[in-house]
């Protein structure tokens, strides 16, 4: 079974405090759903049209598990805190089996 991944690229953040509050809720929600943080974007080298802002990569045992984690009540609470304080490009992608 192919793994699932959350890929988030963060652009401008208008409220760093809300991002920090989101992180406190999102981390436990992701771990409870079986997610493993592979990268939090400490170092980024961008090429072509890439940007050097924060990139987060989270791995799940399956694509379905990744989708279910995003739709979980615990993660919805984290998203409510984040609201419109940050612009991010968020995707759920299926890995190669």
mmCIF file with all atom_site columns, C-alpha atoms in Angstrom:
data_model
loop_
_atom_site.group_PDB
_atom_site.id
_atom_site.type_symbol
_atom_site.label_atom_id
_atom_site.label_alt_id
_atom_site.label_comp_id
_atom_site.label_asym_id
_atom_site.label_entity_id
_atom_site.label_seq_id
_atom_site.pdbx_PDB_ins_code
_atom_site.Cartn_x
_atom_site.Cartn_y
_atom_site.Cartn_z
_atom_site.occupancy
_atom_site.B_iso_or_equiv
_atom_site.pdbx_formal_charge
_atom_site.auth_seq_id
_atom_site.auth_comp_id
_atom_site.auth_asym_id
_atom_site.auth_atom_id
_atom_site.pdbx_PDB_model_num
ATOM 1  C CA . UNK A 1 1  ? 0.000   0.000  0.000   1.00 0.00 ? 1  UNK A CA 1
ATOM 2  C CA . UNK A 1 2  ? 1.357   3.427  -0.965  1.00 0.00 ? 2  UNK A CA 1
ATOM 3  C CA . UNK A 1 3  ? 2.064   5.927  1.785   1.00 0.00 ? 3  UNK A CA 1
ATOM 4  C CA . UNK A 1 4  ? 0.374   9.303  2.026   1.00 0.00 ? 4  UNK A CA 1
ATOM 5  C CA . UNK A 1 5  ? 2.073   12.634 2.575   1.00 0.00 ? 5  UNK A CA 1
ATOM 6  C CA . UNK A 1 6  ? 1.039   16.080 3.692   1.00 0.00 ? 6  UNK A CA 1
ATOM 7  C CA . UNK A 1 7  ? 3.090   18.762 1.953   1.00 0.00 ? 7  UNK A CA 1
ATOM 8  C CA . UNK A 1 8  ? 2.691   22.315 3.250   1.00 0.00 ? 8  UNK A CA 1
ATOM 9  C CA . UNK A 1 9  ? 4.507   25.378 1.975   1.00 0.00 ? 9  UNK A CA 1
ATOM 10 C CA . UNK A 1 10 ? 4.001   28.425 4.161   1.00 0.00 ? 10 UNK A CA 1
ATOM 11 C CA . UNK A 1 11 ? 3.930   31.871 2.664   1.00 0.00 ? 11 UNK A CA 1
ATOM 12 C CA . UNK A 1 12 ? 3.371   35.150 4.547   1.00 0.00 ? 12 UNK A CA 1
ATOM 13 C CA . UNK A 1 13 ? 2.306   34.812 8.183   1.00 0.00 ? 13 UNK A CA 1
ATOM 14 C CA . UNK A 1 14 ? 0.277   37.709 9.542   1.00 0.00 ? 14 UNK A CA 1
ATOM 15 C CA . UNK A 1 15 ? 0.015   36.339 13.087  1.00 0.00 ? 15 UNK A CA 1
ATOM 16 C CA . UNK A 1 16 ? 2.945   34.249 14.376  1.00 0.00 ? 16 UNK A CA 1
ATOM 17 C CA . UNK A 1 17 ? 1.150   33.686 17.691  1.00 0.00 ? 17 UNK A CA 1
ATOM 18 C CA . UNK A 1 18 ? -1.738  31.952 15.937  1.00 0.00 ? 18 UNK A CA 1
ATOM 19 C CA . UNK A 1 19 ? 0.710   29.824 13.962  1.00 0.00 ? 19 UNK A CA 1
ATOM 20 C CA . UNK A 1 20 ? 2.334   28.782 17.263  1.00 0.00 ? 20 UNK A CA 1
ATOM 21 C CA . UNK A 1 21 ? -1.089  27.953 18.744  1.00 0.00 ? 21 UNK A CA 1
ATOM 22 C CA . UNK A 1 22 ? -1.895  25.910 15.628  1.00 0.00 ? 22 UNK A CA 1
ATOM 23 C CA . UNK A 1 23 ? 1.391   24.002 15.985  1.00 0.00 ? 23 UNK A CA 1
ATOM 24 C CA . UNK A 1 24 ? 0.523   23.076 19.585  1.00 0.00 ? 24 UNK A CA 1
ATOM 25 C CA . UNK A 1 25 ? -2.799  21.558 18.483  1.00 0.00 ? 25 UNK A CA 1
ATOM 26 C CA . UNK A 1 26 ? -1.770  20.180 15.098  1.00 0.00 ? 26 UNK A CA 1
ATOM 27 C CA . UNK A 1 27 ? 1.235   18.202 16.350  1.00 0.00 ? 27 UNK A CA 1
ATOM 28 C CA . UNK A 1 28 ? -0.744  15.964 18.730  1.00 0.00 ? 28 UNK A CA 1
ATOM 29 C CA . UNK A 1 29 ? -3.581  15.631 16.178  1.00 0.00 ? 29 UNK A CA 1
ATOM 30 C CA . UNK A 1 30 ? -1.169  14.491 13.479  1.00 0.00 ? 30 UNK A CA 1
ATOM 31 C CA . UNK A 1 31 ? 0.628   12.032 15.770  1.00 0.00 ? 31 UNK A CA 1
ATOM 32 C CA . UNK A 1 32 ? -2.689  10.617 17.029  1.00 0.00 ? 32 UNK A CA 1
ATOM 33 C CA . UNK A 1 33 ? -3.659  9.964  13.400  1.00 0.00 ? 33 UNK A CA 1
ATOM 34 C CA . UNK A 1 34 ? -0.393  8.115  12.739  1.00 0.00 ? 34 UNK A CA 1
ATOM 35 C CA . UNK A 1 35 ? 1.524   10.939 11.071  1.00 0.00 ? 35 UNK A CA 1
ATOM 36 C CA . UNK A 1 36 ? 5.289   11.348 11.291  1.00 0.00 ? 36 UNK A CA 1
ATOM 37 C CA . UNK A 1 37 ? 6.944   14.700 10.690  1.00 0.00 ? 37 UNK A CA 1
ATOM 38 C CA . UNK A 1 38 ? 9.812   14.188 8.231   1.00 0.00 ? 38 UNK A CA 1
ATOM 39 C CA . UNK A 1 39 ? 10.739  17.833 7.718   1.00 0.00 ? 39 UNK A CA 1
ATOM 40 C CA . UNK A 1 40 ? 9.838   21.188 9.250   1.00 0.00 ? 40 UNK A CA 1
ATOM 41 C CA . UNK A 1 41 ? 11.754  23.283 6.763   1.00 0.00 ? 41 UNK A CA 1
ATOM 42 C CA . UNK A 1 42 ? 14.699  24.324 8.893   1.00 0.00 ? 42 UNK A CA 1
ATOM 43 C CA . UNK A 1 43 ? 16.911  24.591 5.802   1.00 0.00 ? 43 UNK A CA 1
ATOM 44 C CA . UNK A 1 44 ? 15.588  25.115 2.289   1.00 0.00 ? 44 UNK A CA 1
ATOM 45 C CA . UNK A 1 45 ? 17.421  25.685 -0.982  1.00 0.00 ? 45 UNK A CA 1
ATOM 46 C CA . UNK A 1 46 ? 14.963  26.817 -3.637  1.00 0.00 ? 46 UNK A CA 1
ATOM 47 C CA . UNK A 1 47 ? 15.459  26.312 -7.371  1.00 0.00 ? 47 UNK A CA 1
ATOM 48 C CA . UNK A 1 48 ? 13.457  27.410 -10.384 1.00 0.00 ? 48 UNK A CA 1
ATOM 49 C CA . UNK A 1 49 ? 10.119  28.820 -9.127  1.00 0.00 ? 49 UNK A CA 1
ATOM 50 C CA . UNK A 1 50 ? 10.627  27.528 -5.581  1.00 0.00 ? 50 UNK A CA 1
ATOM 51 C CA . UNK A 1 51 ? 10.393  29.630 -2.452  1.00 0.00 ? 51 UNK A CA 1
ATOM 52 C CA . UNK A 1 52 ? 12.576  29.421 0.630   1.00 0.00 ? 52 UNK A CA 1
ATOM 53 C CA . UNK A 1 53 ? 9.816   29.753 3.199   1.00 0.00 ? 53 UNK A CA 1
ATOM 54 C CA . UNK A 1 54 ? 8.819   27.025 5.647   1.00 0.00 ? 54 UNK A CA 1
ATOM 55 C CA . UNK A 1 55 ? 8.073   23.611 4.129   1.00 0.00 ? 55 UNK A CA 1
ATOM 56 C CA . UNK A 1 56 ? 6.555   20.817 6.235   1.00 0.00 ? 56 UNK A CA 1
ATOM 57 C CA . UNK A 1 57 ? 6.465   17.168 5.121   1.00 0.00 ? 57 UNK A CA 1
ATOM 58 C CA . UNK A 1 58 ? 4.447   14.608 7.092   1.00 0.00 ? 58 UNK A CA 1
ATOM 59 C CA . UNK A 1 59 ? 4.261   10.887 6.272   1.00 0.00 ? 59 UNK A CA 1
ATOM 60 C CA . UNK A 1 60 ? 1.338   8.521  6.891   1.00 0.00 ? 60 UNK A CA 1
ATOM 61 C CA . UNK A 1 61 ? 1.167   4.770  6.335   1.00 0.00 ? 61 UNK A CA 1
ATOM 62 C CA . UNK A 1 62 ? -1.431  5.256  3.574   1.00 0.00 ? 62 UNK A CA 1
ATOM 63 C CA . UNK A 1 63 ? -3.026  7.959  1.442   1.00 0.00 ? 63 UNK A CA 1
ATOM 64 C CA . UNK A 1 64 ? -6.385  7.195  3.068   1.00 0.00 ? 64 UNK A CA 1
ATOM 65 C CA . UNK A 1 65 ? -4.872  7.684  6.527   1.00 0.00 ? 65 UNK A CA 1
ATOM 66 C CA . UNK A 1 66 ? -3.489  11.068 5.436   1.00 0.00 ? 66 UNK A CA 1
ATOM 67 C CA . UNK A 1 67 ? -6.908  12.201 4.176   1.00 0.00 ? 67 UNK A CA 1
ATOM 68 C CA . UNK A 1 68 ? -8.645  10.938 7.341   1.00 0.00 ? 68 UNK A CA 1
ATOM 69 C CA . UNK A 1 69 ? -6.134  12.817 9.517   1.00 0.00 ? 69 UNK A CA 1
ATOM 70 C CA . UNK A 1 70 ? -6.922  16.081 7.727   1.00 0.00 ? 70 UNK A CA 1
ATOM 71 C CA . UNK A 1 71 ? -10.643 15.467 8.171   1.00 0.00 ? 71 UNK A CA 1
ATOM 72 C CA . UNK A 1 72 ? -10.336 14.515 11.867  1.00 0.00 ? 72 UNK A CA 1
ATOM 73 C CA . UNK A 1 73 ? -12.016 16.614 14.549  1.00 0.00 ? 73 UNK A CA 1
ATOM 74 C CA . UNK A 1 74 ? -8.695  17.177 16.322  1.00 0.00 ? 74 UNK A CA 1
ATOM 75 C CA . UNK A 1 75 ? -7.087  18.600 13.197  1.00 0.00 ? 75 UNK A CA 1
ATOM 76 C CA . UNK A 1 76 ? -10.156 20.709 12.374  1.00 0.00 ? 76 UNK A CA 1
ATOM 77 C CA . UNK A 1 77 ? -9.697  22.390 15.777  1.00 0.00 ? 77 UNK A CA 1
ATOM 78 C CA . UNK A 1 78 ? -6.093  23.196 14.867  1.00 0.00 ? 78 UNK A CA 1
ATOM 79 C CA . UNK A 1 79 ? -7.186  24.631 11.509  1.00 0.00 ? 79 UNK A CA 1
ATOM 80 C CA . UNK A 1 80 ? -9.786  26.819 13.225  1.00 0.00 ? 80 UNK A CA 1
ATOM 81 C CA . UNK A 1 81 ? -6.997  28.400 15.300  1.00 0.00 ? 81 UNK A CA 1
ATOM 82 C CA . UNK A 1 82 ? -4.830  28.919 12.215  1.00 0.00 ? 82 UNK A CA 1
ATOM 83 C CA . UNK A 1 83 ? -7.731  30.431 10.253  1.00 0.00 ? 83 UNK A CA 1
ATOM 84 C CA . UNK A 1 84 ? -6.512  33.141 7.874   1.00 0.00 ? 84 UNK A CA 1
ATOM 85 C CA . UNK A 1 85 ? -3.316  34.028 9.756   1.00 0.00 ? 85 UNK A CA 1
ATOM 86 C CA . UNK A 1 86 ? -1.106  32.306 7.193   1.00 0.00 ? 86 UNK A CA 1
ATOM 87 C CA . UNK A 1 87 ? -1.172  31.645 3.472   1.00 0.00 ? 87 UNK A CA 1
ATOM 88 C CA . UNK A 1 88 ? -0.054  28.111 2.696   1.00 0.00 ? 88 UNK A CA 1
ATOM 89 C CA . UNK A 1 89 ? -0.070  25.698 -0.202  1.00 0.00 ? 89 UNK A CA 1
ATOM 90 C CA . UNK A 1 90 ? -1.298  22.438 1.367   1.00 0.00 ? 90 UNK A CA 1
ATOM 91 C CA . UNK A 1 91 ? -1.528  19.134 -0.501  1.00 0.00 ? 91 UNK A CA 1
ATOM 92 C CA . UNK A 1 92 ? -2.140  15.508 0.319   1.00 0.00 ? 92 UNK A CA 1
ATOM 93 C CA . UNK A 1 93 ? -0.221  13.306 -2.105  1.00 0.00 ? 93 UNK A CA 1
ATOM 94 C CA . UNK A 1 94 ? 0.073   9.573  -2.600  1.00 0.00 ? 94 UNK A CA 1
ATOM 95 C CA . UNK A 1 95 ? 3.538   8.054  -2.480  1.00 0.00 ? 95 UNK A CA 1
ATOM 96 C CA . UNK A 1 96 ? 4.945   5.538  -4.917  1.00 0.00 ? 96 UNK A CA 1
ATOM 97 C CA . UNK A 1 97 ? 4.238   1.965  -3.877  1.00 0.00 ? 97 UNK A CA 1
#
